[in-house]
mmCIF file of C-alpha atoms and ligand atoms in Angstrom:
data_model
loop_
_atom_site.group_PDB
_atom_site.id
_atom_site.type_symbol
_atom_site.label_atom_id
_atom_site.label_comp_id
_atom_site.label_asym_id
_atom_site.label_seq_id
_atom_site.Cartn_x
_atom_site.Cartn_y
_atom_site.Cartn_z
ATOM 1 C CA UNK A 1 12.561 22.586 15.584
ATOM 2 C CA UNK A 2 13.037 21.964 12.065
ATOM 3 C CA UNK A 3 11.477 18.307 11.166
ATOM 4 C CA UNK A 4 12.108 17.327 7.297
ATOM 5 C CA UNK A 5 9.718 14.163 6.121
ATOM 6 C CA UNK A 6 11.271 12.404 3.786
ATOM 7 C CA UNK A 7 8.581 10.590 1.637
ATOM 8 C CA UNK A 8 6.334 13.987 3.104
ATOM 9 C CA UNK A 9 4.253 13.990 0.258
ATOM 10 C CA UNK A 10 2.450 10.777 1.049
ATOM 11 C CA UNK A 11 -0.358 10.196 3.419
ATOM 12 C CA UNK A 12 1.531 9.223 7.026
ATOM 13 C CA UNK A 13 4.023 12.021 6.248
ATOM 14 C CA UNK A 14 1.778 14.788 5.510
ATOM 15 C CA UNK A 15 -0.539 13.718 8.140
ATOM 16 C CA UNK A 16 3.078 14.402 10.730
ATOM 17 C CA UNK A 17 3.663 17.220 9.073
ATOM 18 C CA UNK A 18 0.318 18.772 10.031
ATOM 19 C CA UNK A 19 0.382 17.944 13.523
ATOM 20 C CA UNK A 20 3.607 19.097 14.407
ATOM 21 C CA UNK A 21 3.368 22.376 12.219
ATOM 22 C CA UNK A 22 0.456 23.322 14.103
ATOM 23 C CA UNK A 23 2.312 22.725 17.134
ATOM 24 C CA UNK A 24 4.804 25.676 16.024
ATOM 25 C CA UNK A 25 7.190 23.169 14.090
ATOM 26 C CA UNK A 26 8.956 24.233 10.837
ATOM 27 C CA UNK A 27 8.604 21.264 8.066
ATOM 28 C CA UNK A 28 10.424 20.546 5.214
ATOM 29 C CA UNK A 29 8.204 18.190 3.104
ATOM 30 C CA UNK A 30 10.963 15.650 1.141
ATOM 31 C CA UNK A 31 10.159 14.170 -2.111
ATOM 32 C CA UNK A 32 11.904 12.445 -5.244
ATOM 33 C CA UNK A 33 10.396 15.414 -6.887
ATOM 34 C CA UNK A 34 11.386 18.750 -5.834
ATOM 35 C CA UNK A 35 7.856 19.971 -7.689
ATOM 36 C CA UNK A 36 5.471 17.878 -5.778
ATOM 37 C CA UNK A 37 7.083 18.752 -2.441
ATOM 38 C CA UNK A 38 6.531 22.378 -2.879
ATOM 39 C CA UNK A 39 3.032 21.631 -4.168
ATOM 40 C CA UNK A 40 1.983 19.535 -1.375
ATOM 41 C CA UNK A 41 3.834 22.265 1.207
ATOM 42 C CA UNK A 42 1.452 24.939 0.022
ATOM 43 C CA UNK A 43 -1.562 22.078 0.210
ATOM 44 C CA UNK A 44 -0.238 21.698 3.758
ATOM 45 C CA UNK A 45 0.565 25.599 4.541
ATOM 46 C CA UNK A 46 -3.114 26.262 3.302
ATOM 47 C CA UNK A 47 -4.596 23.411 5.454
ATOM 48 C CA UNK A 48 -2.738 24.270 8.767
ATOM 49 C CA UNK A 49 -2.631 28.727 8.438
ATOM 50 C CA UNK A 50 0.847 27.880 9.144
ATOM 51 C CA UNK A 51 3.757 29.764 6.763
ATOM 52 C CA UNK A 52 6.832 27.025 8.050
ATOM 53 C CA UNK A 53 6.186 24.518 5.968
ATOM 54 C CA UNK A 54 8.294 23.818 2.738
ATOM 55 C CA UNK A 55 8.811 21.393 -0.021
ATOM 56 C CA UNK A 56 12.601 20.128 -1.102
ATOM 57 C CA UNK A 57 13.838 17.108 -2.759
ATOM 58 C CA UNK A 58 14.604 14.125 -0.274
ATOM 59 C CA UNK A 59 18.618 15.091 0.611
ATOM 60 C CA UNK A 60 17.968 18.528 0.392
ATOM 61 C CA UNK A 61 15.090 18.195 3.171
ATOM 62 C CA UNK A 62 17.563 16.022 5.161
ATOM 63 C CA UNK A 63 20.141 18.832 4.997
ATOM 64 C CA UNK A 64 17.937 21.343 6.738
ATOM 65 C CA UNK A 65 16.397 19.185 9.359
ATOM 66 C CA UNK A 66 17.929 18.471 12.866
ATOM 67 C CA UNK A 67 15.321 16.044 12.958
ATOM 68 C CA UNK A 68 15.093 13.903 9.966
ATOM 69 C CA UNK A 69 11.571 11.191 9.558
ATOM 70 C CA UNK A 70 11.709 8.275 6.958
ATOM 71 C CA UNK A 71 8.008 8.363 6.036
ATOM 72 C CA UNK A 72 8.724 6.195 2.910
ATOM 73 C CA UNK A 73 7.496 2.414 1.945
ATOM 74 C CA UNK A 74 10.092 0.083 2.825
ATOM 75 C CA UNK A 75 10.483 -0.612 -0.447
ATOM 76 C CA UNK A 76 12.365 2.793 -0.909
ATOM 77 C CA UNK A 77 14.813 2.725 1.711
ATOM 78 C CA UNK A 78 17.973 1.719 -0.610
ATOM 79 C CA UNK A 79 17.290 3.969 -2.905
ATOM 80 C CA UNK A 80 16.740 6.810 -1.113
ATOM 81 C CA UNK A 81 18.725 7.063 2.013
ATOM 82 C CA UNK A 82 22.190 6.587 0.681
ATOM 83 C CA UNK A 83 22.511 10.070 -0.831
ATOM 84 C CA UNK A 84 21.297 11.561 2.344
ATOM 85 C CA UNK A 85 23.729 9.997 4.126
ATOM 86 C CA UNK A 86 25.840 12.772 4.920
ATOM 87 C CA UNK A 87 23.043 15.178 5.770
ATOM 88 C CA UNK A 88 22.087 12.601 8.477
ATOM 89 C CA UNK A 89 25.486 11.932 10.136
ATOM 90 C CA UNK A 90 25.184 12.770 14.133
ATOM 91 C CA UNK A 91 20.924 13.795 13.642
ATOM 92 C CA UNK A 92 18.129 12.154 14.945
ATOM 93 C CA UNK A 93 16.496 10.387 12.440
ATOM 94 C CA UNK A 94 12.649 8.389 13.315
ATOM 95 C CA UNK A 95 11.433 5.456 11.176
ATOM 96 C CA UNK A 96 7.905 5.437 10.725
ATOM 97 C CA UNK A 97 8.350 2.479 7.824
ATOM 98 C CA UNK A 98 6.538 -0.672 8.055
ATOM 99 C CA UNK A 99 7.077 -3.707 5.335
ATOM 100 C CA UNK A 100 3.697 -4.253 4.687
ATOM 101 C CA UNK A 101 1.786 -5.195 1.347
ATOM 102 C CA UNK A 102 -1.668 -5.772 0.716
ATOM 103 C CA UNK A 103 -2.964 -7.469 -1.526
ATOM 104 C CA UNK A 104 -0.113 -10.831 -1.597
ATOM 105 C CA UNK A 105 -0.383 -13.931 0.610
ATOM 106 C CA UNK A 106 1.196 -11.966 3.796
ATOM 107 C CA UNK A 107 0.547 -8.458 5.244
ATOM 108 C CA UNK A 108 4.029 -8.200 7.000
ATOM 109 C CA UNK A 109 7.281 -9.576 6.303
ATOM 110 C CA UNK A 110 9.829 -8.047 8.425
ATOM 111 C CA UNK A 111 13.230 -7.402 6.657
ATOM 112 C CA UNK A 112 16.134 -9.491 6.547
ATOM 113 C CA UNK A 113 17.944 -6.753 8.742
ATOM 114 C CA UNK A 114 15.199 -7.459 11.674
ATOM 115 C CA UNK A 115 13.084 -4.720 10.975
ATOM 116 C CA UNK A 116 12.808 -1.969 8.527
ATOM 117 C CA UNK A 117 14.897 0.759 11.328
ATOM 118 C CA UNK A 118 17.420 -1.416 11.639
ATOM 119 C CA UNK A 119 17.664 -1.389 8.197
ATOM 120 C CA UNK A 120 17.706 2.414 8.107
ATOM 121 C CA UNK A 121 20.646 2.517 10.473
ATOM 122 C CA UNK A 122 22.206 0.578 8.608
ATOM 123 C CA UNK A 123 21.871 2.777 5.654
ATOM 124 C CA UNK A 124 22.563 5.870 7.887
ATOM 125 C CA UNK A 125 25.423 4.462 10.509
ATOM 126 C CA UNK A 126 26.178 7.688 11.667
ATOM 127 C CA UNK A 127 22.517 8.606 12.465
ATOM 128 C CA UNK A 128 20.658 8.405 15.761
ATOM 129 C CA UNK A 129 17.955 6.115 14.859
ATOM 130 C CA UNK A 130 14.637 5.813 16.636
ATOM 131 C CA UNK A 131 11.720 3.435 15.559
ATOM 132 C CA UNK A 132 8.133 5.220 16.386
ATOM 133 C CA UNK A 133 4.364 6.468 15.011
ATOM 134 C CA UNK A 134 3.677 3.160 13.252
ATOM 135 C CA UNK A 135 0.784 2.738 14.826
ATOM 136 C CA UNK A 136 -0.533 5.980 14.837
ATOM 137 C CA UNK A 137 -2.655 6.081 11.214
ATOM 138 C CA UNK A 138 -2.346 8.924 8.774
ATOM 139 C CA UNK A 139 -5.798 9.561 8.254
ATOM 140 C CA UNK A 140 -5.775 9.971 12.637
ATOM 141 C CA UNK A 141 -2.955 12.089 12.167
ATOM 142 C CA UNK A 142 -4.590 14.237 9.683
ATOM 143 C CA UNK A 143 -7.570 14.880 11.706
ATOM 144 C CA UNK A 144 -5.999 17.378 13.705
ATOM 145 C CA UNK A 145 -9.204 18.294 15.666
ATOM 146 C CA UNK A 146 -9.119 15.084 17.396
ATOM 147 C CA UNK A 147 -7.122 13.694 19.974
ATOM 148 C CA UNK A 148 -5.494 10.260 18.978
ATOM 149 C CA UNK A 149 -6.447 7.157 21.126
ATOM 150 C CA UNK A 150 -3.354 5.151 21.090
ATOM 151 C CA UNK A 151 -0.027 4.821 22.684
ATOM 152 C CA UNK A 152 3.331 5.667 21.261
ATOM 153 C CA UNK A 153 5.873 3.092 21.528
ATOM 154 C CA UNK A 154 9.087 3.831 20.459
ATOM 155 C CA UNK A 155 12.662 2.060 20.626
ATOM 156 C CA UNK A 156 16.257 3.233 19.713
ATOM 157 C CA UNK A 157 19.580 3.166 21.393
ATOM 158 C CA UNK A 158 20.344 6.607 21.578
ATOM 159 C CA UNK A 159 19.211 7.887 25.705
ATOM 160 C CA UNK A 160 18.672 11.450 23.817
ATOM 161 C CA UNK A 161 16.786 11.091 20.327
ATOM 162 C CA UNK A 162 14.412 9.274 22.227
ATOM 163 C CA UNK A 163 13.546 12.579 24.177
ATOM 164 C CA UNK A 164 13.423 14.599 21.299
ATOM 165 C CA UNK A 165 11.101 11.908 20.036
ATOM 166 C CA UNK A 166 9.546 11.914 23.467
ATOM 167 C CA UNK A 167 8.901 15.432 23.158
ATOM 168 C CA UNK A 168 7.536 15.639 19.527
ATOM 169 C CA UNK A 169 5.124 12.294 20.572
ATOM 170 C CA UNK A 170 3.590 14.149 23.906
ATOM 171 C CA UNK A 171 3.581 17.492 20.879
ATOM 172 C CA UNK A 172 0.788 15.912 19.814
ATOM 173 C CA UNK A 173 -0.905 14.492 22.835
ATOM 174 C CA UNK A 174 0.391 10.917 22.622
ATOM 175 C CA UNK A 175 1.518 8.991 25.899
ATOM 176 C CA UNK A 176 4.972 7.609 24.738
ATOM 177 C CA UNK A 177 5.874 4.464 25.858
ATOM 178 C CA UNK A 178 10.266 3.599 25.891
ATOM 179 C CA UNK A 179 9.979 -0.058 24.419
ATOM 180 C CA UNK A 180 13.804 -0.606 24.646
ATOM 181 C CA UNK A 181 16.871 -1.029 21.905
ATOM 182 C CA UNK A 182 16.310 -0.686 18.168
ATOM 183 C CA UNK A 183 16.621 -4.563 18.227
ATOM 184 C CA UNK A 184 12.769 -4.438 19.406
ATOM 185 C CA UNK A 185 11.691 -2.365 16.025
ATOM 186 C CA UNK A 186 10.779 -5.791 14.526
ATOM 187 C CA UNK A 187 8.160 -6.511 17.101
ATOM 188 C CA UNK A 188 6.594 -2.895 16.819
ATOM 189 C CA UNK A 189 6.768 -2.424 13.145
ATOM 190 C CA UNK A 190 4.457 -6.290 12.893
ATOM 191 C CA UNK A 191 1.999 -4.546 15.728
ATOM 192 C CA UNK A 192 1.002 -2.263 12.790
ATOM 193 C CA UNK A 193 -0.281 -5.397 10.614
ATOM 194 C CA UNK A 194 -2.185 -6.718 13.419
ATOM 195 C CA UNK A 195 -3.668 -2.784 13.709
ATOM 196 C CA UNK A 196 -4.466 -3.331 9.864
ATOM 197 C CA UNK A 197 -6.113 -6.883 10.099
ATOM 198 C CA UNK A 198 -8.065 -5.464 13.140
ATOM 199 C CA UNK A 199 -9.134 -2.507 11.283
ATOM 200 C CA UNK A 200 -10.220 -4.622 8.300
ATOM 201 C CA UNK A 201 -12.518 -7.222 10.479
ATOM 202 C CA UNK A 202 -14.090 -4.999 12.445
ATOM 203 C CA UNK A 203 -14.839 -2.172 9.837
ATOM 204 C CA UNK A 204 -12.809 0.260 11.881
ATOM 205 C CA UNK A 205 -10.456 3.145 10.811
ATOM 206 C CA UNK A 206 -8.668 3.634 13.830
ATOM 207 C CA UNK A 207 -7.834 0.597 16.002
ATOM 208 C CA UNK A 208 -4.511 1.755 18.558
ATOM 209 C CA UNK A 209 -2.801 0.155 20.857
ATOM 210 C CA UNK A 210 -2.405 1.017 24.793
ATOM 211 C CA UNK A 211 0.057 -0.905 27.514
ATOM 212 C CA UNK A 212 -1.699 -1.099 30.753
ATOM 213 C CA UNK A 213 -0.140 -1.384 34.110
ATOM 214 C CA UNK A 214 1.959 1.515 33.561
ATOM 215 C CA UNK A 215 2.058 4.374 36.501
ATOM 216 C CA UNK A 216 -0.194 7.059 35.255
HETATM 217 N N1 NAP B 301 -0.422 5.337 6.021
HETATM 218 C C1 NAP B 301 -0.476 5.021 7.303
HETATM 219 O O1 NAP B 301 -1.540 5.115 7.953
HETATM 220 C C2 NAP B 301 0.784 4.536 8.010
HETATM 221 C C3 NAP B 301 0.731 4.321 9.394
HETATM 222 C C4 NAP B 301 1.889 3.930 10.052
HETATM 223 C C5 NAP B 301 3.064 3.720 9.341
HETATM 224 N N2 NAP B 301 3.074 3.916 7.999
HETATM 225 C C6 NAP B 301 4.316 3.671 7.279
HETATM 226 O O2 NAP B 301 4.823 4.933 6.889
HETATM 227 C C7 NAP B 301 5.450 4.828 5.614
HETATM 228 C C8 NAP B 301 4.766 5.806 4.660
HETATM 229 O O3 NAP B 301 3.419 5.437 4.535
HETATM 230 P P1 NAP B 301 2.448 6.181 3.506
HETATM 231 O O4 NAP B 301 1.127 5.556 3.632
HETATM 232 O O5 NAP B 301 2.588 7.662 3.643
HETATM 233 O O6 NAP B 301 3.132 5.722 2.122
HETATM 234 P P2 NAP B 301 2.942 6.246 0.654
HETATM 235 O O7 NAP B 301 1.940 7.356 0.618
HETATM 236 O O8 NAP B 301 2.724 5.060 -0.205
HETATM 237 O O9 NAP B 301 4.415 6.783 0.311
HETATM 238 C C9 NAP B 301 4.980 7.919 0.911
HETATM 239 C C10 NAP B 301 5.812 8.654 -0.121
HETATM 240 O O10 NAP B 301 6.975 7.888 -0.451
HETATM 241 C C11 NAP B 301 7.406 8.200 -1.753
HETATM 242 N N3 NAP B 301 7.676 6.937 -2.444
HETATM 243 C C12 NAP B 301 6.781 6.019 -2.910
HETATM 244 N N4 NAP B 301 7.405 4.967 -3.459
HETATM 245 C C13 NAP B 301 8.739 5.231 -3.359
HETATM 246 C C14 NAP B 301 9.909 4.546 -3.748
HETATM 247 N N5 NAP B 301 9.861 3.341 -4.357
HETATM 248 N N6 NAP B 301 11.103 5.113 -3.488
HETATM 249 C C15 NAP B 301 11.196 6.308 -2.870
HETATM 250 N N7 NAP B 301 10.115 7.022 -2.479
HETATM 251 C C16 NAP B 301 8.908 6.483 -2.718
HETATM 252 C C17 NAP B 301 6.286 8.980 -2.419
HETATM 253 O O11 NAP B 301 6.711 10.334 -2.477
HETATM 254 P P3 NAP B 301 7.272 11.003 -3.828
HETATM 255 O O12 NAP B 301 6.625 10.292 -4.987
HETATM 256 O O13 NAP B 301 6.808 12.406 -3.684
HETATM 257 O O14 NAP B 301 8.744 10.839 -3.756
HETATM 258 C C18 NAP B 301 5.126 8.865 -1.463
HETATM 259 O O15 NAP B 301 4.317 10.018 -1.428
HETATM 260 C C19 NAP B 301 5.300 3.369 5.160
HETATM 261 O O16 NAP B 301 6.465 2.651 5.465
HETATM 262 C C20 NAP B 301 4.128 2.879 5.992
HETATM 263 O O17 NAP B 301 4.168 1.477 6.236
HETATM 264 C C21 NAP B 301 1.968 4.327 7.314
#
C-alpha cells in the first residue's frame, strides 16, 4: 500500500513511516518543503534498507497515497489540509494529531470542533476519516526492534477505513481496539495528555494504554 505522512518529516511521522516500510509499505514522506522530505526519505531509506520510501511536498504526497496520515501539530491543520483537499476526496485518511502544548497552563485543550479529527473531516468532507496511533509514542515507534506495549484504539465512521487501519495497526503488532464514531476522537486524543503527565511523574518514556475484559 502506498501510505503518504503528511507532516512525515517530524518525529511521530517518521517513526510510522519506519514501521510500516519495514513491513513492505511504500511511503511518501509529506512536508511544507519538498527539500526536507526527500532529505529525511533518504535518512529513513538508509535507516530501514528499504528503497520505497520518498519525500514530496504535503499535496503532492496526498496525491500518491491511497492512504493519507495527518502527522502534523494541530496547529497546522488549516493551513495545510485545504490544498490537499482534492487529493483526499473518497481516501482513507488517519489523524494521529493531538492539541497539546507544553509549557502553558494546560497540556490539552481539545478543539472547538470536538477533537482535532473531527476537525480534519471537516477540512477534508469527502475523506474517510479515522482517529488512531495517538498513544503510540514516536520514539516507541522508532524503535523498530521492539514490540510496542500498548493498545490501539481507533474511531471513525467509515465500517472499511477502519480495516485498512485495522490492518496497518496489527502491521505492526498492535492489538486494535474499535472505540466507536469519530464523535469519540475527543476522548482518545485527551488519553494522550494523561500518557504525557504519566510519563513525566514517573520518569517513564513509554507509558500505553490497554482495555481489559476484552476476548483474547
Ligand atoms: N511525538 C509523539 O510521540 C506523538 C505521539 C502521538 C501523537 N502525536 C501527534 O502527532 C502529531 C505530530 O507529532 P510530532 O511530534 O511528529 O510533531 P512535530 O515533529 O512537531 O511536527 C511534525 C511536522 O509537522 C510540520 N509542521 C510543524 N509545524 C507546522 C505548521 N504550523 N504547519 C504545517 N506543518 C507544520 C513539520 O514538518 P515540515 O517543517 O517538514 O513541514 C514537522 O516536522 C501531533 O499532532 C502530535 O500531537 C505525537
Amino acid at each position: 500500500m502506498n501510505i503518504a505522512i503528511l507532516g512525515g518529516t517530524g518525529k511521530e511521522g517518521s517513526g510510522l513511516a519506519t514501521r510500516w516500510a519495514l513491513v513492505g509499505h511504500a511511503i511518501i514522506i509529506g512536508s511544507r518543503d519538498a527539500a526536507r522530505a526527500h532529505d529525511k526519505a533518504v535518512e529513513l531509506r538508509e535507516r530501514t534498507k528499504k528503497l520505497t520510501i520518498v519525500g514530496k511536498a504535503n499535496a503532492e504526497a496526498a496525491a500518491l497515497g491511497d492512504v493519507v496520515v495527518i502527522a502534523l501539530p494541530a496547529t497546522g491543520l488549516a493551513a495545510t489540509l485545504p490544498p490537499a483537499r482534492e487529493a483526499c476526496r473518497g481516501k482513507v485518511v488517519v489523524s494521529t494529531v493531538v492539541a497539546l502544548s507544553f509549557g502553558g497552563p494546560r497540556l490539552f485543550t481539545p478543539p472547538p470542533a470536538g477533537s482535532s479529527a473531527e476537525e480534519v473531516q471537516a477540512l477534508l468532507p469527502e475523506a474517510k476519516v479515522v482517529a488512531a496511533f495517538h498513544h503510540i509514542a514516536a520514539h516507541e515507534l522508532a524503535e523498530a526492534e521492539h514490540d510496542i506495549d500498548s493498545d490501539l484504539l481507533m474511531c471513525g465512521a467509515d465500517v472499511e477505513a477502519k480495516t485498512v487501519v485495522t490492518e496497518l495497526g496489527r502491521s505492526m503488532g498492535l492489538r486494535v481496539i474499535d472505540v466507536g464514531p469519530l464523535s469519540n476522537a475527543g476522548p482518545v486524543e485527551g488519553i494522550t495528555a494523561l500518557l504525557a503527565t504519566i510519563n513525566r511523574r514517573y520518569k517513564l518514556k513509554n507509558a500505553g494504554i490497554k482495555i481489559t475484559g476484552l476476548p483474547s
